[in-house]
Short mmCIF file of C-alpha atoms in Angstrom, two decimals:
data_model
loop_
_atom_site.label_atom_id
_atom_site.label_comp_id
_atom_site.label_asym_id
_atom_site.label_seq_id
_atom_site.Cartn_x
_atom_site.Cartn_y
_atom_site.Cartn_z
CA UNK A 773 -14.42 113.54 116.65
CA UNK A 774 -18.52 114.54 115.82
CA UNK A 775 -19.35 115.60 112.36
CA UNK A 776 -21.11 118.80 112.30
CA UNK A 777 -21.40 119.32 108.42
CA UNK A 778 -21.96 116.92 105.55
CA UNK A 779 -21.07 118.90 102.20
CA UNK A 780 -21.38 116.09 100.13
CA UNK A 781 -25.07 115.29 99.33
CA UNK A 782 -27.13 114.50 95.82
CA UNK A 783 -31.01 114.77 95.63
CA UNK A 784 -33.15 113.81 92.89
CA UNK A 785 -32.01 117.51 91.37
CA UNK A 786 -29.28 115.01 89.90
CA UNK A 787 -29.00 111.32 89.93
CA UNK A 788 -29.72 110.55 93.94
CA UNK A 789 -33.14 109.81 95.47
CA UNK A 790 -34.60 111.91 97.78
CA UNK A 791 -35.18 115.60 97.91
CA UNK A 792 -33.84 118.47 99.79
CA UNK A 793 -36.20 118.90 102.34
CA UNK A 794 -35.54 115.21 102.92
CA UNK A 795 -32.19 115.45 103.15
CA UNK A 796 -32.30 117.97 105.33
CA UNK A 797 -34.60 116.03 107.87
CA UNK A 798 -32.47 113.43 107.99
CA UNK A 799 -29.34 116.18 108.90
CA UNK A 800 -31.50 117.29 111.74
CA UNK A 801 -32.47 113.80 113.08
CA UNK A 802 -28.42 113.07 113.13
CA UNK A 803 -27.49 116.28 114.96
CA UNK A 804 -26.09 118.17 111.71
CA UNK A 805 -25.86 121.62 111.79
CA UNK A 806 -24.84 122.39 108.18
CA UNK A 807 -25.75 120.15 105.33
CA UNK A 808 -24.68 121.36 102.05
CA UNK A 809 -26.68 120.04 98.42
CA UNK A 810 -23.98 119.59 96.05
CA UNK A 811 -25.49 117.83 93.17
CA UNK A 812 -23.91 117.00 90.49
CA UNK A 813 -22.90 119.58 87.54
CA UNK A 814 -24.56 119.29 83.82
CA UNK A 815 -22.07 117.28 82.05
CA UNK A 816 -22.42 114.00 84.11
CA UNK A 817 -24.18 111.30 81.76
CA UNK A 818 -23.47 108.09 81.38
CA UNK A 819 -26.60 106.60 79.37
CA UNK A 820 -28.99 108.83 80.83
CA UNK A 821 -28.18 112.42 82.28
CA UNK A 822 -26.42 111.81 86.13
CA UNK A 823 -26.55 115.56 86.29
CA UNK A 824 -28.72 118.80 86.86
CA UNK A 825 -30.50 119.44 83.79
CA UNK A 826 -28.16 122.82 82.66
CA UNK A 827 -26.45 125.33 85.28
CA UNK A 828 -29.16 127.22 85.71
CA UNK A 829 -31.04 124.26 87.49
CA UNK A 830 -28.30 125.09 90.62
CA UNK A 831 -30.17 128.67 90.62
CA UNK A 832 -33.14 127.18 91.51
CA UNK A 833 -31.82 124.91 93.80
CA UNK A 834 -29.98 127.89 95.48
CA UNK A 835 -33.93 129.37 96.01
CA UNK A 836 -35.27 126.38 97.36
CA UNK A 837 -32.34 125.95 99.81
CA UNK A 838 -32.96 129.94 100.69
CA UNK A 839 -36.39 129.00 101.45
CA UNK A 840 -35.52 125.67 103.47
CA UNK A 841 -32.88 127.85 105.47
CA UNK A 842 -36.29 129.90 106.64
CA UNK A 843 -38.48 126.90 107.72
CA UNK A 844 -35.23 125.12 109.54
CA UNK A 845 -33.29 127.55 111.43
CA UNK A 846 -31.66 124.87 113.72
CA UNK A 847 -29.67 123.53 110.51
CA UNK A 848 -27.80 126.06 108.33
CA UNK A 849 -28.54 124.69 104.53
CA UNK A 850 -25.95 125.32 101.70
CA UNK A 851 -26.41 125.99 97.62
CA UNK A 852 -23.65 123.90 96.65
CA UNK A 853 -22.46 122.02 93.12
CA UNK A 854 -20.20 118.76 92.54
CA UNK A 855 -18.77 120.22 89.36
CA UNK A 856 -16.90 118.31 86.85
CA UNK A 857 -13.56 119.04 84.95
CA UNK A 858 -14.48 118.87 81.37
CA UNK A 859 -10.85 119.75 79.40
CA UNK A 860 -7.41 118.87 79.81
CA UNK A 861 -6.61 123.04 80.66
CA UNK A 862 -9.22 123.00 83.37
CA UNK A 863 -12.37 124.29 83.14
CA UNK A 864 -15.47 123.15 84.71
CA UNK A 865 -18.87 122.60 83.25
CA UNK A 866 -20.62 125.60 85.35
CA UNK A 867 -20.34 128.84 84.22
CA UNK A 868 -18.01 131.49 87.10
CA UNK A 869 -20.97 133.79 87.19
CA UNK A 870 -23.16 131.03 88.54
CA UNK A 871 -20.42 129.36 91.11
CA UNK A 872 -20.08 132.75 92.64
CA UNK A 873 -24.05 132.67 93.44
CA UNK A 874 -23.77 129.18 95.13
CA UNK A 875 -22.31 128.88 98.96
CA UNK A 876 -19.61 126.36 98.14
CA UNK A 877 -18.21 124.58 94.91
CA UNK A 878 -16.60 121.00 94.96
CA UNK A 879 -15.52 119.62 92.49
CA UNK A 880 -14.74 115.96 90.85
CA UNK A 881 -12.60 114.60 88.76
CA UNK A 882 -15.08 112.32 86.67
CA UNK A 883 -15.33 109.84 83.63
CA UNK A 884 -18.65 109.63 83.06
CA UNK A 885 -19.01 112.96 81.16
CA UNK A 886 -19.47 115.11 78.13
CA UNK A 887 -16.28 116.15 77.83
CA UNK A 888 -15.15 119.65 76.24
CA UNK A 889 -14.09 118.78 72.82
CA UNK A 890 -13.02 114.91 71.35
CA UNK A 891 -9.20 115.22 72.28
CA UNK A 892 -10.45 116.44 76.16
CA UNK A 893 -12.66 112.94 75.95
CA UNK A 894 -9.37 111.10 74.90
CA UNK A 895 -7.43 112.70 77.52
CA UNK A 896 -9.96 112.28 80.74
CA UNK A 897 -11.97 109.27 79.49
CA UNK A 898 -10.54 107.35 77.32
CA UNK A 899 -6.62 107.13 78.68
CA UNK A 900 -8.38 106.45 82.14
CA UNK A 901 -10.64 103.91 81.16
CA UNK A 902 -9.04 101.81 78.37
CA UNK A 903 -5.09 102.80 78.08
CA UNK A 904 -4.09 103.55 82.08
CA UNK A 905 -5.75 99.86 82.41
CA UNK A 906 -3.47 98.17 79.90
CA UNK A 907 -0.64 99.49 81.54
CA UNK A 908 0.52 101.95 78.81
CA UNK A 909 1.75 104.82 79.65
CA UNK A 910 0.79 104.96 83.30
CA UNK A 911 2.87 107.62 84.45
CA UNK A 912 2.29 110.11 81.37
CA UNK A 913 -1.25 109.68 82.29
CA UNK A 914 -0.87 110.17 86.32
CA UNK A 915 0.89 113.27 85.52
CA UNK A 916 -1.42 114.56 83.27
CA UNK A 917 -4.38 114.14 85.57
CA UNK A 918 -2.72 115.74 88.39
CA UNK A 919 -2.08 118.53 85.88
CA UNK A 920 -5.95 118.79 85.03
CA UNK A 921 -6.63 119.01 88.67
CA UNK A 922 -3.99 121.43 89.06
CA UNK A 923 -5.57 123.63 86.16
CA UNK A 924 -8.91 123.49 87.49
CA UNK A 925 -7.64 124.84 91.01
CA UNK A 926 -5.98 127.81 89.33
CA UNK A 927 -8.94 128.39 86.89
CA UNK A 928 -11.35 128.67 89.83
CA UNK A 929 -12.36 129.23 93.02
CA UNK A 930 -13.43 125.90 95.14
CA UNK A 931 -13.56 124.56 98.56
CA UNK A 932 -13.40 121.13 97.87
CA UNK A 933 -12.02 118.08 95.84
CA UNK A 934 -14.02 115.39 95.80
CA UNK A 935 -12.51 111.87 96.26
CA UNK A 936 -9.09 112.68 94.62
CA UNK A 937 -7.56 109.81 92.69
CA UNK A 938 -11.00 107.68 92.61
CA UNK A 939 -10.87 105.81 89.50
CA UNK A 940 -7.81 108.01 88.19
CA UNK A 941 -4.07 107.95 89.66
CA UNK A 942 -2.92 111.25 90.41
CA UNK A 943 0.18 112.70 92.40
CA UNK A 944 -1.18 112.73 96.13
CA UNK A 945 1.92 115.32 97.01
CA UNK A 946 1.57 117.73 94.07
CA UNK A 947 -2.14 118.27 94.47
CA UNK A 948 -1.91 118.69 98.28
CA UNK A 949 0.71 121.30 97.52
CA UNK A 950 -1.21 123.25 95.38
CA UNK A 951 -4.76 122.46 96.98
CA UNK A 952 -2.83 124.09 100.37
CA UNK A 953 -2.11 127.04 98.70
CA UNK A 954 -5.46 127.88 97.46
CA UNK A 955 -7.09 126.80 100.76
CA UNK A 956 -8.82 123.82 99.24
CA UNK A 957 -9.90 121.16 101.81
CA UNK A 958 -9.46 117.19 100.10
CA UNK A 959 -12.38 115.18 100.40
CA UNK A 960 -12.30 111.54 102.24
CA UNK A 961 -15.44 110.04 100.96
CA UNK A 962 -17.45 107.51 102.36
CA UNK A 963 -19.05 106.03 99.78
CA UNK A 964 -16.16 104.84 97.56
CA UNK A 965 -14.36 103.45 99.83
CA UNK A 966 -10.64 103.81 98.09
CA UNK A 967 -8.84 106.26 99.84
CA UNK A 968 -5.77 104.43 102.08
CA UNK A 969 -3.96 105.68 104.94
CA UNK A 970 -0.72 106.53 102.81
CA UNK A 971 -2.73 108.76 100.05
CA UNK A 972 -4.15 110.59 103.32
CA UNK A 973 -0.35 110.64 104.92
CA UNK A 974 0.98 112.30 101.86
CA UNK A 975 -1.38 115.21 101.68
CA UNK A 976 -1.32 115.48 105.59
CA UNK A 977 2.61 116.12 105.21
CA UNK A 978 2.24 118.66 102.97
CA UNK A 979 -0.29 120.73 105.46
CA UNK A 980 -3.46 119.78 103.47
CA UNK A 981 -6.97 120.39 105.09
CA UNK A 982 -9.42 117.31 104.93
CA UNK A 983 -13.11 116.83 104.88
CA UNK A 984 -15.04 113.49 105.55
CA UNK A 985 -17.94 113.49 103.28
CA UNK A 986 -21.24 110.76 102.62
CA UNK A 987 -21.40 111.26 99.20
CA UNK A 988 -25.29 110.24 99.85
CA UNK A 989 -27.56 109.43 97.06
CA UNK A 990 -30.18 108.43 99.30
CA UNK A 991 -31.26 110.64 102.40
CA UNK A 992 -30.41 107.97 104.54
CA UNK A 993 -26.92 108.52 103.78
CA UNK A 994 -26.58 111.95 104.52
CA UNK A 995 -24.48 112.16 107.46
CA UNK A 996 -23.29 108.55 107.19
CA UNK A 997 -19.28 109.03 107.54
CA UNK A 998 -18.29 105.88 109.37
CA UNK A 999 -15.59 104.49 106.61
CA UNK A 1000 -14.28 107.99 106.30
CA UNK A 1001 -14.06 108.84 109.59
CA UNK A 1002 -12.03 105.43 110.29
CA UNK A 1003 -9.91 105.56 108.04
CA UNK A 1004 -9.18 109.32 109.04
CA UNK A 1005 -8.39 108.03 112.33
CA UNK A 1006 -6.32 105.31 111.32
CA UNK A 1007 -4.15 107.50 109.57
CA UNK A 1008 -3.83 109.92 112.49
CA UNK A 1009 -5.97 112.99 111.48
CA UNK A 1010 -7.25 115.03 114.06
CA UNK A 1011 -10.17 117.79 114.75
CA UNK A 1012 -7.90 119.91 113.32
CA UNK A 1013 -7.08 118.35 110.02
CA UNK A 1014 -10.68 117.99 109.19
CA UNK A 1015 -12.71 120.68 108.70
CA UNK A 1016 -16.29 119.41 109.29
CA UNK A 1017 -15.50 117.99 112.52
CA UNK A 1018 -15.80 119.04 116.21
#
């Protein structure tokens, strides 16, 4: 299996380190022939802003890719955000009328946000970060996050979930049932590192679409799927499971 498309990629638009032109170059040097800038949405912060500065920031990233698409024919350059669930029913912290203008919307199931409202922050931060890792109440809290992922897909229109149940237990075989209904592919990400063969069984058994993404933060990262693509293989994926693949 080649990789043909990395959808996955941050510039310094957020919290990674190069630009897009950079990121691009590095696309064309590895063969790419899409490369999508996904940074990530306005509500990731931790101490300092991980994010693009508001939603309309993606706008103008959306120009600048439109203008990179005219200087590099020989790569095909996508507007693209890594949005973030914000509230316990679902919504995202991008406006609709914005994710329509961009070319594809992942999006992530986070902890380092601003979430919604205080009980949204006690439901997607806190119960992930402090209660879930006591031991209290773990299944209340895996079925609640698959819910919130399950909300978000309903609420909106995306292409992609990035690294499902990193840092938060969900139910693999729910959200591969409902991502294969609304046609949304399930992200094996490099850069974490998490994802085991059985998570990617599950979702395979249900019909679920994949995609191997970098995840890069640095432009030497774009296009660097080696973990994902193993691990694909090792749990029997082929060209046709994944969708960035040839």
């Amino acid at each position: 299996m080649q990789l043909y498309a990395d959808y996955h990629t941050h510039t310094v638009y957020s919290h990674g380190t190069g630009s897009i032109r950079e990121n691009i170059e590095v696309a064309i040097k590895k063969g790419l022939k899409e490369i999508a800038i996904s940074d990530h949405g306005p509500a990731s912060h931790s101490i300092v802003r991980l994010g693009v500065e508001d939603s309309a920031t993606l706008l103008e990233i959306k120009k600048e890719v439109d203008k990179y698409n005219r200087l590099y024919p020989e790569i095909k350059v996508l507007a693209a955000v890594e949005a973030n669930v914000i509230s316990i029913d679902g919504r995202l912290d991008v406006p609709e009328f914005i994710l329509r203008e961009l070319d594809k919307v992942l999006v992530g199931f986070h902890l380092f946000i601003k979430p919604a409202s205080f009980r949204d922050g006690i439901e997607i931060i806190l119960n992930n970060t402090i209660v879930d890792k006591l031991k209290i109440n773990h299944n209340q809290i895996r079925y609640r996050n698959t819910e919130i992922l399950i909300n978000t897909l309903n609420n909106y229109d995306i292409d992609i979930i990035t690294h499902p149940g990193y840092k938060v237990d969900i139910d693999t075989r729910t959200l591969a049932k409902v991502a294969v209904k609304k046609g949304v592919a399930l992200e094996i990400n490099s850069s974490h590192g998490y994802m085991r063969e059985e998570y990617i069984r599950l979702a395979l058994e249900e019909g679920a679409k994949f995609i191997l993404g970098s995840d890069a933060h640095s432009p030497d990262k774009v296009g660097d799927v080696k973990n994902a693509m193993l691990v694909a293989q090792q749990a029997g994926l082929t060209d046709k499971d994944i969708i960035n693949v040839c």
